[in-house]
JSON list of C-alpha atoms in Angstrom, two decimals:
[
{"chain": "A", "resi": 1, "resn": "ASP", "atom": "CA", "xyz": [71.88, -110.89, 16.09]},
{"chain": "A", "resi": 2, "resn": "LEU", "atom": "CA", "xyz": [74.77, -108.25, 16.12]},
{"chain": "A", "resi": 3, "resn": "ASP", "atom": "CA", "xyz": [75.53, -108.94, 19.87]},
{"chain": "A", "resi": 4, "resn": "GLY", "atom": "CA", "xyz": [75.89, -112.77, 19.12]},
{"chain": "A", "resi": 5, "resn": "LEU", "atom": "CA", "xyz": [77.83, -112.17, 15.99]},
{"chain": "A", "resi": 6, "resn": "LEU", "atom": "CA", "xyz": [80.42, -109.87, 17.90]},
{"chain": "A", "resi": 7, "resn": "SER", "atom": "CA", "xyz": [80.54, -112.07, 20.95]},
{"chain": "A", "resi": 8, "resn": "SER", "atom": "CA", "xyz": [81.48, -114.92, 18.53]},
{"chain": "A", "resi": 9, "resn": "ILE", "atom": "CA", "xyz": [84.27, -112.85, 17.00]},
{"chain": "A", "resi": 10, "resn": "TYR", "atom": "CA", "xyz": [85.81, -111.95, 20.22]},
{"chain": "A", "resi": 11, "resn": "GLU", "atom": "CA", "xyz": [85.80, -115.48, 21.45]},
{"chain": "A", "resi": 12, "resn": "GLN", "atom": "CA", "xyz": [87.44, -116.64, 18.14]},
{"chain": "A", "resi": 13, "resn": "VAL", "atom": "CA", "xyz": [89.88, -114.01, 17.95]},
{"chain": "A", "resi": 14, "resn": "HIS", "atom": "CA", "xyz": [90.74, -114.49, 21.50]},
{"chain": "A", "resi": 15, "resn": "ARG", "atom": "CA", "xyz": [91.13, -118.35, 21.36]},
{"chain": "A", "resi": 16, "resn": "LEU", "atom": "CA", "xyz": [93.34, -118.08, 18.21]},
{"chain": "A", "resi": 17, "resn": "LEU", "atom": "CA", "xyz": [95.54, -115.01, 19.21]},
{"chain": "A", "resi": 18, "resn": "GLY", "atom": "CA", "xyz": [94.97, -114.97, 23.03]},
{"chain": "A", "resi": 19, "resn": "VAL", "atom": "CA", "xyz": [94.23, -111.21, 23.47]},
{"chain": "A", "resi": 20, "resn": "ASP", "atom": "CA", "xyz": [92.23, -109.84, 26.22]},
{"chain": "A", "resi": 21, "resn": "ASN", "atom": "CA", "xyz": [91.83, -106.34, 24.59]},
{"chain": "A", "resi": 22, "resn": "PHE", "atom": "CA", "xyz": [89.94, -106.40, 21.34]},
{"chain": "A", "resi": 23, "resn": "TYR", "atom": "CA", "xyz": [87.32, -103.98, 19.76]},
{"chain": "A", "resi": 24, "resn": "VAL", "atom": "CA", "xyz": [85.17, -103.57, 16.86]},
{"chain": "A", "resi": 25, "resn": "ALA", "atom": "CA", "xyz": [84.45, -99.98, 15.69]},
{"chain": "A", "resi": 26, "resn": "LEU", "atom": "CA", "xyz": [81.69, -99.41, 13.06]},
{"chain": "A", "resi": 27, "resn": "TYR", "atom": "CA", "xyz": [81.43, -96.18, 11.12]},
{"chain": "A", "resi": 28, "resn": "ASP", "atom": "CA", "xyz": [78.05, -94.67, 10.12]},
{"chain": "A", "resi": 29, "resn": "ALA", "atom": "CA", "xyz": [79.09, -92.63, 7.27]},
{"chain": "A", "resi": 30, "resn": "HIS", "atom": "CA", "xyz": [75.34, -91.01, 7.22]},
{"chain": "A", "resi": 31, "resn": "ASP", "atom": "CA", "xyz": [76.09, -89.36, 11.04]},
{"chain": "A", "resi": 32, "resn": "GLY", "atom": "CA", "xyz": [80.01, -89.32, 10.37]},
{"chain": "A", "resi": 33, "resn": "GLN", "atom": "CA", "xyz": [80.20, -91.07, 13.65]},
{"chain": "A", "resi": 34, "resn": "ILE", "atom": "CA", "xyz": [82.14, -94.03, 14.80]},
{"chain": "A", "resi": 35, "resn": "TRP", "atom": "CA", "xyz": [80.54, -96.38, 17.38]},
{"chain": "A", "resi": 36, "resn": "TYR", "atom": "CA", "xyz": [81.68, -99.48, 19.60]},
{"chain": "A", "resi": 37, "resn": "PRO", "atom": "CA", "xyz": [79.50, -102.43, 19.58]},
{"chain": "A", "resi": 38, "resn": "LEU", "atom": "CA", "xyz": [81.90, -104.53, 21.17]},
{"chain": "A", "resi": 39, "resn": "ALA", "atom": "CA", "xyz": [85.19, -103.56, 23.15]},
{"chain": "A", "resi": 40, "resn": "VAL", "atom": "CA", "xyz": [86.79, -105.67, 25.60]},
{"chain": "A", "resi": 41, "resn": "LYS", "atom": "CA", "xyz": [89.42, -104.45, 27.67]},
{"chain": "A", "resi": 42, "resn": "ARG", "atom": "CA", "xyz": [91.20, -107.08, 30.09]},
{"chain": "A", "resi": 43, "resn": "GLY", "atom": "CA", "xyz": [88.85, -109.75, 29.19]},
{"chain": "A", "resi": 44, "resn": "GLU", "atom": "CA", "xyz": [86.13, -107.46, 30.33]},
{"chain": "A", "resi": 45, "resn": "ARG", "atom": "CA", "xyz": [83.25, -106.12, 28.00]},
{"chain": "A", "resi": 46, "resn": "GLN", "atom": "CA", "xyz": [83.41, -102.11, 27.87]},
{"chain": "A", "resi": 47, "resn": "SER", "atom": "CA", "xyz": [80.63, -99.76, 26.93]},
{"chain": "A", "resi": 48, "resn": "TRP", "atom": "CA", "xyz": [82.39, -96.66, 24.54]},
{"chain": "A", "resi": 49, "resn": "ALA", "atom": "CA", "xyz": [80.31, -94.19, 23.60]},
{"chain": "A", "resi": 50, "resn": "PRO", "atom": "CA", "xyz": [79.89, -93.26, 20.15]},
{"chain": "A", "resi": 51, "resn": "ARG", "atom": "CA", "xyz": [82.18, -90.34, 18.74]},
{"chain": "A", "resi": 52, "resn": "PRO", "atom": "CA", "xyz": [82.75, -88.17, 15.54]},
{"chain": "A", "resi": 53, "resn": "LEU", "atom": "CA", "xyz": [85.28, -89.30, 13.06]},
{"chain": "A", "resi": 54, "resn": "THR", "atom": "CA", "xyz": [88.46, -87.26, 14.00]},
{"chain": "A", "resi": 55, "resn": "ASP", "atom": "CA", "xyz": [92.26, -88.35, 13.57]},
{"chain": "A", "resi": 56, "resn": "ARG", "atom": "CA", "xyz": [92.68, -91.12, 15.82]},
{"chain": "A", "resi": 57, "resn": "LEU", "atom": "CA", "xyz": [94.43, -94.50, 15.02]},
{"chain": "A", "resi": 58, "resn": "THR", "atom": "CA", "xyz": [91.08, -96.25, 14.65]},
{"chain": "A", "resi": 59, "resn": "ASP", "atom": "CA", "xyz": [89.88, -92.91, 12.44]},
{"chain": "A", "resi": 60, "resn": "ARG", "atom": "CA", "xyz": [92.79, -93.71, 10.17]},
{"chain": "A", "resi": 61, "resn": "VAL", "atom": "CA", "xyz": [92.35, -97.40, 9.61]},
{"chain": "A", "resi": 62, "resn": "ILE", "atom": "CA", "xyz": [88.86, -96.31, 8.64]},
{"chain": "A", "resi": 63, "resn": "PHE", "atom": "CA", "xyz": [89.92, -93.29, 6.39]},
{"chain": "A", "resi": 64, "resn": "HIS", "atom": "CA", "xyz": [92.65, -94.81, 4.86]},
{"chain": "A", "resi": 65, "resn": "LEU", "atom": "CA", "xyz": [91.50, -98.11, 4.53]},
{"chain": "A", "resi": 66, "resn": "LYS", "atom": "CA", "xyz": [94.82, -99.60, 5.36]},
{"chain": "A", "resi": 67, "resn": "PRO", "atom": "CA", "xyz": [95.76, -101.60, 8.08]},
{"chain": "A", "resi": 68, "resn": "LEU", "atom": "CA", "xyz": [98.17, -99.87, 10.92]},
{"chain": "A", "resi": 69, "resn": "ILE", "atom": "CA", "xyz": [100.54, -101.69, 13.44]},
{"chain": "A", "resi": 70, "resn": "TYR", "atom": "CA", "xyz": [101.78, -99.49, 16.22]},
{"chain": "A", "resi": 71, "resn": "GLN", "atom": "CA", "xyz": [104.83, -101.12, 18.72]},
{"chain": "A", "resi": 72, "resn": "LYS", "atom": "CA", "xyz": [106.14, -100.25, 22.20]},
{"chain": "A", "resi": 73, "resn": "GLY", "atom": "CA", "xyz": [107.50, -96.99, 21.92]},
{"chain": "A", "resi": 74, "resn": "ALA", "atom": "CA", "xyz": [105.84, -95.74, 18.70]},
{"chain": "A", "resi": 75, "resn": "LEU", "atom": "CA", "xyz": [102.85, -94.57, 20.24]},
{"chain": "A", "resi": 76, "resn": "GLY", "atom": "CA", "xyz": [105.30, -92.15, 22.59]},
{"chain": "A", "resi": 77, "resn": "GLU", "atom": "CA", "xyz": [103.55, -90.06, 25.47]},
{"chain": "A", "resi": 78, "resn": "THR", "atom": "CA", "xyz": [100.87, -88.97, 23.49]},
{"chain": "A", "resi": 79, "resn": "GLY", "atom": "CA", "xyz": [99.72, -92.19, 22.39]},
{"chain": "A", "resi": 80, "resn": "ALA", "atom": "CA", "xyz": [96.42, -91.92, 24.33]},
{"chain": "A", "resi": 81, "resn": "ILE", "atom": "CA", "xyz": [95.10, -89.05, 22.16]},
{"chain": "A", "resi": 82, "resn": "ASP", "atom": "CA", "xyz": [95.07, -91.70, 19.04]},
{"chain": "A", "resi": 83, "resn": "LEU", "atom": "CA", "xyz": [93.46, -94.26, 21.25]},
{"chain": "A", "resi": 84, "resn": "PRO", "atom": "CA", "xyz": [89.69, -95.12, 22.14]},
{"chain": "A", "resi": 85, "resn": "PRO", "atom": "CA", "xyz": [88.86, -93.36, 25.67]},
{"chain": "A", "resi": 86, "resn": "SER", "atom": "CA", "xyz": [91.20, -95.27, 28.28]},
{"chain": "A", "resi": 87, "resn": "GLN", "atom": "CA", "xyz": [93.31, -94.86, 31.38]},
{"chain": "A", "resi": 88, "resn": "ASP", "atom": "CA", "xyz": [95.81, -97.02, 29.89]},
{"chain": "A", "resi": 89, "resn": "THR", "atom": "CA", "xyz": [98.15, -96.55, 26.98]},
{"chain": "A", "resi": 90, "resn": "PRO", "atom": "CA", "xyz": [98.78, -99.49, 24.92]},
{"chain": "A", "resi": 91, "resn": "THR", "atom": "CA", "xyz": [102.19, -100.67, 24.45]},
{"chain": "A", "resi": 92, "resn": "ALA", "atom": "CA", "xyz": [101.07, -102.38, 21.00]},
{"chain": "A", "resi": 93, "resn": "TRP", "atom": "CA", "xyz": [98.21, -101.78, 18.98]},
{"chain": "A", "resi": 94, "resn": "ILE", "atom": "CA", "xyz": [96.85, -103.42, 15.62]},
{"chain": "A", "resi": 95, "resn": "GLY", "atom": "CA", "xyz": [93.83, -102.14, 13.64]},
{"chain": "A", "resi": 96, "resn": "VAL", "atom": "CA", "xyz": [92.56, -103.40, 10.21]},
{"chain": "A", "resi": 97, "resn": "PRO", "atom": "CA", "xyz": [89.70, -102.16, 7.98]},
{"chain": "A", "resi": 98, "resn": "LEU", "atom": "CA", "xyz": [86.42, -103.59, 7.91]},
{"chain": "A", "resi": 99, "resn": "GLN", "atom": "CA", "xyz": [85.22, -103.34, 4.55]},
{"chain": "A", "resi": 100, "resn": "ARG", "atom": "CA", "xyz": [83.08, -104.21, 1.75]},
{"chain": "A", "resi": 101, "resn": "SER", "atom": "CA", "xyz": [83.91, -103.65, -2.22]},
{"chain": "A", "resi": 102, "resn": "ASP", "atom": "CA", "xyz": [81.80, -100.51, -1.97]},
{"chain": "A", "resi": 103, "resn": "ARG", "atom": "CA", "xyz": [82.20, -99.13, 1.20]},
{"chain": "A", "resi": 104, "resn": "VAL", "atom": "CA", "xyz": [83.87, -99.04, 4.54]},
{"chain": "A", "resi": 105, "resn": "ILE", "atom": "CA", "xyz": [82.16, -100.89, 7.76]},
{"chain": "A", "resi": 106, "resn": "GLY", "atom": "CA", "xyz": [84.92, -100.04, 10.42]},
{"chain": "A", "resi": 107, "resn": "CYS", "atom": "CA", "xyz": [88.13, -101.24, 12.00]},
{"chain": "A", "resi": 108, "resn": "LEU", "atom": "CA", "xyz": [88.86, -104.66, 13.94]},
{"chain": "A", "resi": 109, "resn": "CYS", "atom": "CA", "xyz": [91.21, -103.68, 16.77]},
{"chain": "A", "resi": 110, "resn": "ILE", "atom": "CA", "xyz": [93.36, -105.53, 19.16]},
{"chain": "A", "resi": 111, "resn": "PHE", "atom": "CA", "xyz": [95.83, -103.85, 21.70]},
{"chain": "A", "resi": 112, "resn": "SER", "atom": "CA", "xyz": [98.08, -105.10, 24.56]},
{"chain": "A", "resi": 113, "resn": "LEU", "atom": "CA", "xyz": [98.71, -103.06, 27.81]},
{"chain": "A", "resi": 114, "resn": "VAL", "atom": "CA", "xyz": [101.40, -105.09, 29.04]},
{"chain": "A", "resi": 115, "resn": "PRO", "atom": "CA", "xyz": [104.86, -103.58, 29.26]},
{"chain": "A", "resi": 116, "resn": "ASP", "atom": "CA", "xyz": [107.19, -104.28, 26.25]},
{"chain": "A", "resi": 117, "resn": "SER", "atom": "CA", "xyz": [104.90, -106.29, 24.30]},
{"chain": "A", "resi": 118, "resn": "GLU", "atom": "CA", "xyz": [104.69, -106.66, 20.60]},
{"chain": "A", "resi": 119, "resn": "TYR", "atom": "CA", "xyz": [102.82, -107.94, 17.66]},
{"chain": "A", "resi": 120, "resn": "SER", "atom": "CA", "xyz": [104.21, -109.73, 15.09]},
{"chain": "A", "resi": 121, "resn": "PRO", "atom": "CA", "xyz": [103.73, -109.13, 11.23]},
{"chain": "A", "resi": 122, "resn": "GLU", "atom": "CA", "xyz": [101.73, -112.49, 11.01]},
{"chain": "A", "resi": 123, "resn": "VAL", "atom": "CA", "xyz": [99.50, -111.58, 13.62]},
{"chain": "A", "resi": 124, "resn": "LEU", "atom": "CA", "xyz": [98.66, -108.47, 11.41]},
{"chain": "A", "resi": 125, "resn": "ARG", "atom": "CA", "xyz": [98.41, -110.76, 8.36]},
{"chain": "A", "resi": 126, "resn": "LEU", "atom": "CA", "xyz": [96.28, -113.05, 10.21]},
{"chain": "A", "resi": 127, "resn": "LEU", "atom": "CA", "xyz": [93.73, -110.30, 11.40]},
{"chain": "A", "resi": 128, "resn": "GLU", "atom": "CA", "xyz": [93.79, -108.86, 7.78]},
{"chain": "A", "resi": 129, "resn": "ILE", "atom": "CA", "xyz": [92.46, -112.47, 6.35]},
{"chain": "A", "resi": 130, "resn": "LEU", "atom": "CA", "xyz": [89.95, -112.46, 9.32]},
{"chain": "A", "resi": 131, "resn": "SER", "atom": "CA", "xyz": [88.95, -109.06, 8.47]},
{"chain": "A", "resi": 132, "resn": "GLY", "atom": "CA", "xyz": [87.43, -109.95, 5.07]},
{"chain": "A", "resi": 133, "resn": "GLN", "atom": "CA", "xyz": [84.97, -112.65, 6.44]},
{"chain": "A", "resi": 134, "resn": "ILE", "atom": "CA", "xyz": [84.26, -110.71, 9.44]},
{"chain": "A", "resi": 135, "resn": "SER", "atom": "CA", "xyz": [82.85, -107.59, 7.48]},
{"chain": "A", "resi": 136, "resn": "VAL", "atom": "CA", "xyz": [80.71, -110.01, 5.61]},
{"chain": "A", "resi": 137, "resn": "ALA", "atom": "CA", "xyz": [79.17, -111.34, 8.58]},
{"chain": "A", "resi": 138, "resn": "LEU", "atom": "CA", "xyz": [78.90, -107.85, 10.02]},
{"chain": "A", "resi": 139, "resn": "ASP", "atom": "CA", "xyz": [77.59, -106.45, 7.29]},
{"chain": "A", "resi": 140, "resn": "ASN", "atom": "CA", "xyz": [74.88, -109.01, 6.75]},
{"chain": "A", "resi": 141, "resn": "ALA", "atom": "CA", "xyz": [74.01, -108.60, 10.59]},
{"chain": "A", "resi": 142, "resn": "LEU", "atom": "CA", "xyz": [73.60, -104.87, 9.97]},
{"chain": "A", "resi": 143, "resn": "LEU", "atom": "CA", "xyz": [71.29, -105.56, 7.17]},
{"chain": "A", "resi": 144, "resn": "TYR", "atom": "CA", "xyz": [69.24, -107.93, 8.88]},
{"chain": "A", "resi": 145, "resn": "GLU", "atom": "CA", "xyz": [68.68, -105.60, 12.15]},
{"chain": "A", "resi": 146, "resn": "GLN", "atom": "CA", "xyz": [67.86, -102.64, 9.50]},
{"chain": "A", "resi": 147, "resn": "ALA", "atom": "CA", "xyz": [65.15, -105.01, 7.65]},
{"chain": "A", "resi": 148, "resn": "GLN", "atom": "CA", "xyz": [63.98, -105.71, 11.13]},
{"chain": "A", "resi": 149, "resn": "ARG", "atom": "CA", "xyz": [63.30, -102.30, 12.01]},
{"chain": "A", "resi": 150, "resn": "ARG", "atom": "CA", "xyz": [61.70, -101.35, 8.40]},
{"chain": "A", "resi": 151, "resn": "LEU", "atom": "CA", "xyz": [59.36, -104.51, 9.32]},
{"chain": "A", "resi": 152, "resn": "ALA", "atom": "CA", "xyz": [58.55, -103.28, 12.49]},
{"chain": "A", "resi": 153, "resn": "GLN", "atom": "CA", "xyz": [57.87, -99.83, 11.23]},
{"chain": "A", "resi": 154, "resn": "LEU", "atom": "CA", "xyz": [55.58, -101.18, 8.17]},
{"chain": "A", "resi": 155, "resn": "GLU", "atom": "CA", "xyz": [53.56, -103.11, 10.52]},
{"chain": "A", "resi": 156, "resn": "ASN", "atom": "CA", "xyz": [52.77, -100.33, 12.83]},
{"chain": "A", "resi": 157, "resn": "LEU", "atom": "CA", "xyz": [51.88, -98.06, 9.75]},
{"chain": "A", "resi": 158, "resn": "ASN", "atom": "CA", "xyz": [49.82, -101.20, 8.72]},
{"chain": "A", "resi": 159, "resn": "ARG", "atom": "CA", "xyz": [48.09, -101.20, 11.99]},
{"chain": "A", "resi": 160, "resn": "ILE", "atom": "CA", "xyz": [47.46, -97.35, 12.00]},
{"chain": "A", "resi": 161, "resn": "SER", "atom": "CA", "xyz": [45.99, -97.69, 8.52]},
{"chain": "A", "resi": 162, "resn": "ASN", "atom": "CA", "xyz": [43.61, -100.15, 9.44]},
{"chain": "A", "resi": 163, "resn": "LEU", "atom": "CA", "xyz": [42.54, -98.26, 12.47]},
{"chain": "A", "resi": 164, "resn": "ILE", "atom": "CA", "xyz": [41.89, -95.20, 10.35]},
{"chain": "A", "resi": 165, "resn": "SER", "atom": "CA", "xyz": [40.27, -97.05, 7.51]},
{"chain": "A", "resi": 166, "resn": "ALA", "atom": "CA", "xyz": [37.85, -98.93, 10.01]},
{"chain": "A", "resi": 167, "resn": "SER", "atom": "CA", "xyz": [35.74, -95.96, 10.90]},
{"chain": "A", "resi": 168, "resn": "LEU", "atom": "CA", "xyz": [33.99, -93.63, 8.64]},
{"chain": "A", "resi": 169, "resn": "ASP", "atom": "CA", "xyz": [33.35, -91.13, 11.29]},
{"chain": "A", "resi": 170, "resn": "PRO", "atom": "CA", "xyz": [36.09, -88.05, 10.74]},
{"chain": "A", "resi": 171, "resn": "GLU", "atom": "CA", "xyz": [35.82, -87.18, 14.16]},
{"chain": "A", "resi": 172, "resn": "GLU", "atom": "CA", "xyz": [36.71, -90.71, 15.22]},
{"chain": "A", "resi": 173, "resn": "VAL", "atom": "CA", "xyz": [39.37, -90.99, 12.81]}
]
């Protein structure tokens, strides 16, 4: 269950780091889009629309497969351009890639809206460690959902095939 997994990930990261601003951005290479199955701002779940891959902070983490950390002042006046849709410019931001050995899955991010806040390099290292386990869990959940969708499609095809073969009358078919 992807939603249950994401909620559990947020709860654990929140408990471990005490963050109220967090998101998981997943990359769909087929469509070239980033979507946000989990976004939390000030402790409240948010709904952010999918968007194409561009040159924002999240996209840079995904494209370069390298973690990024920005502290107060580093984002400057135009920092909102590089961040997910928001009315507030974060004062600190960390993004780490979510990846499997053969492909990128997305980006795990935490950010702060509190003036003069900073994240330490230890927080970045901890998120990097967590990202490996989170990547495996997310990949498994996504594969499970994909298998469930295919199973439902096969069941529908089987039902339609049975209905068609149950009659020898071409007009009824």
